[in-house]
């Protein structure tokens, strides 16, 4: 990294001790900015880089709640309002025991550039809690969500900060959160949250958007080589919202997804994933991947290793950060994988990213490939503001156009800065310059 950029990185590490994921996310972006700053030195003036790595506001709060047996629990809540240059803070809420300030900060930082790439006028933010919804009753999840929103409601609003879902936060949680917000504010501000139910302000295609968008991005990358997804074998990790709809779109485009996973292991189904069964197990029953295997002859559960051990043409990591390391990347490459599109946020470690870039395969970082979710959230906000509702085909058409535009912006920026085909540089440079130009226009704030 150039001196000026290296200094900013060192300051981030010194100021945010122990936040390894945040350091990792910042490093990746700053490294990409070397050629950008070399060509346009004004981006390093007026402490712009120092400002962009510092959240505008960090909120941390106590979330007390009562379980079904009457015992009191205390979790920690977070909302990081990172950057509002382009619009209200926008980004999901994650409920998972691994959540801490560093995780939320890395996700919020990534969100700035992702949201910029969508060109939908949304700033970057993220939030969540170390609460684990697994194994909790609906009533417990509801009481937790109500307590969480009691504090969060002071900080959010349709023009201020608009949270959505992420790991552990789906339609059920968004419903409880919205119900409590409405009660506290005595106001039906549908635009305060996205990922809502269709009967109360949600948008068609929001559920599918992240997974669909990831696969559409992979398809666009393949098109640059005159190829399609037709007939390709695909490894998917995760079995949540993103994974399920990545599998669905891959199947629609003629590919054959053969794996999915959760924290108990991964499933290989060489005949191709039975999507109806997977949805039944995961979306309806909230079960584990083993429940799929017990009902699907020919599939098997593997509890050691990762889905990346299975020979495929395309890999779609859709579970969580750092779930694909340098060894996994080497295995994928050795077995002929030529496309990686990230549905999850930062699922590949720096070593894996280096291996993909070194091998010159089609590799799309999450901030570009999974931007379809937040882009469709912005479409949900647009429908809420206009008190209107688009049909599925209209919303999907808009998502498809946005993903194509993000793809083309990445390609153009990678070419402009001298590394054609490098989607990491392309995404970071295109996302950064749009935010940076607006920050400069707004003055020192
Ligand atoms: P879900 O909660 O719906 O699903 C998460 C899936 O990943 C589950 O199968 C879960 O298994 C698995 N998983 C989570 N943490 C771990 C872990 N530490 N180890 C192994 N498996 C794990 O979340 P989403 O599908 O919404 O999110 C998945 C990824 O996509 C995340 O990185 C998220 O940030 C990203 N993303 C999501 C968007 C969205 O619109 N939902 C938008 C953009 C990005 P288990 O149940 O066993 O924990």
Coordinates of N, CA, C and O in Angstrom, one line a residue, residues 2-3 33 45 62 66 82 98 126 134 146 150 194 201-202 211 215 218 239 249 294 303 316 336 377 391 410 423:
X2 N 0.4 2.3 -0.6 CA 1.1 3.6 -0.6 C 1.2 4.1 0.9 O 0.3 3.8 1.6
X3 N 2.2 4.9 1.1 CA 2.4 5.4 2.5 C 1.1 6.0 3.1 O 0.7 5.7 4.2
X33 N -7.4 1.0 -3.2 CA -7.5 2.4 -3.5 C -6.1 3.0 -4.0 O -6.0 4.1 -4.5
X45 N -6.8 13.9 0.2 CA -6.7 15.3 0.9 C -7.8 15.4 2.0 O -8.8 14.7 2.0
X62 N -28.0 -2.0 26.2 CA -28.4 -3.1 26.9 C -29.8 -3.6 26.4 O -30.7 -2.8 26.2
X66 N -37.1 -11.4 29.0 CA -37.5 -12.4 30.0 C -37.9 -13.7 29.2 O -38.6 -13.6 28.2
X82 N -22.6 4.3 9.8 CA -21.3 4.5 9.3 C -21.1 5.7 8.4 O -20.2 6.5 8.6
X98 N -22.1 -14.7 17.8 CA -20.7 -14.2 17.5 C -20.7 -12.7 17.3 O -19.6 -12.1 17.1
X126 N -25.2 -0.7 9.9 CA -25.4 -2.1 10.2 C -25.7 -2.2 11.7 O -25.2 -1.3 12.5
X134 N -31.8 -19.3 17.7 CA -31.9 -20.7 17.6 C -32.5 -21.3 18.9 O -32.0 -21.0 20.0
X146 N -38.9 -6.8 21.0 CA -39.5 -5.6 21.5 C -38.5 -4.8 22.4 O -38.5 -3.5 22.3
X150 N -37.1 -1.0 21.6 CA -37.4 0.0 22.5 C -36.2 1.0 22.5 O -36.4 2.3 22.6
X194 N -37.0 -2.5 6.2 CA -37.3 -3.2 5.0 C -37.2 -4.7 5.3 O -36.7 -5.1 6.3
X201 N -46.5 -3.5 3.7 CA -45.5 -2.6 3.1 C -44.3 -3.3 2.6 O -43.4 -2.6 2.1
X202 N -44.2 -4.6 2.6 CA -43.1 -5.3 2.0 C -43.1 -5.3 0.5 O -44.1 -5.0 -0.1
X211 N -30.0 -13.7 -3.0 CA -29.6 -14.9 -3.7 C -29.7 -14.8 -5.2 O -28.8 -15.2 -5.9
X215 N -26.5 -14.8 -8.2 CA -26.4 -15.7 -9.3 C -26.5 -14.8 -10.6 O -25.8 -15.2 -11.6
X218 N -23.1 -13.7 -11.2 CA -22.2 -14.8 -11.7 C -22.5 -15.0 -13.2 O -21.6 -15.1 -14.0
X239 N -27.8 -22.3 4.4 CA -29.1 -22.8 4.0 C -30.2 -21.8 4.5 O -31.3 -22.2 4.8
X249 N -32.4 -19.5 -8.1 CA -32.1 -18.8 -9.4 C -31.1 -19.6 -10.2 O -31.2 -19.7 -11.5
X294 N -32.4 -37.0 5.9 CA -33.2 -38.2 6.4 C -34.4 -38.4 5.4 O -35.0 -39.5 5.4
X303 N -20.0 -34.0 8.1 CA -19.8 -33.1 9.3 C -18.4 -32.6 9.4 O -18.1 -31.8 10.3
X316 N -20.6 -20.7 -4.6 CA -21.4 -19.5 -4.1 C -21.4 -19.6 -2.5 O -22.3 -20.2 -1.9
X336 N -11.1 -27.4 -10.6 CA -11.6 -26.8 -11.8 C -12.6 -25.7 -11.6 O -13.3 -25.3 -12.6
X377 N -34.2 -3.6 -1.1 CA -34.7 -2.8 0.1 C -34.9 -1.4 -0.3 O -35.9 -0.8 0.1
X391 N -45.7 -5.5 -9.1 CA -45.8 -6.9 -9.2 C -44.4 -7.6 -9.3 O -43.4 -6.9 -9.4
X410 N -18.3 -2.2 -12.1 CA -17.1 -2.9 -11.6 C -16.1 -3.1 -12.8 O -14.9 -2.9 -12.7
X423 N -12.5 -7.8 -10.2 CA -13.8 -7.3 -9.6 C -13.6 -6.7 -8.2 O -14.5 -6.0 -7.7

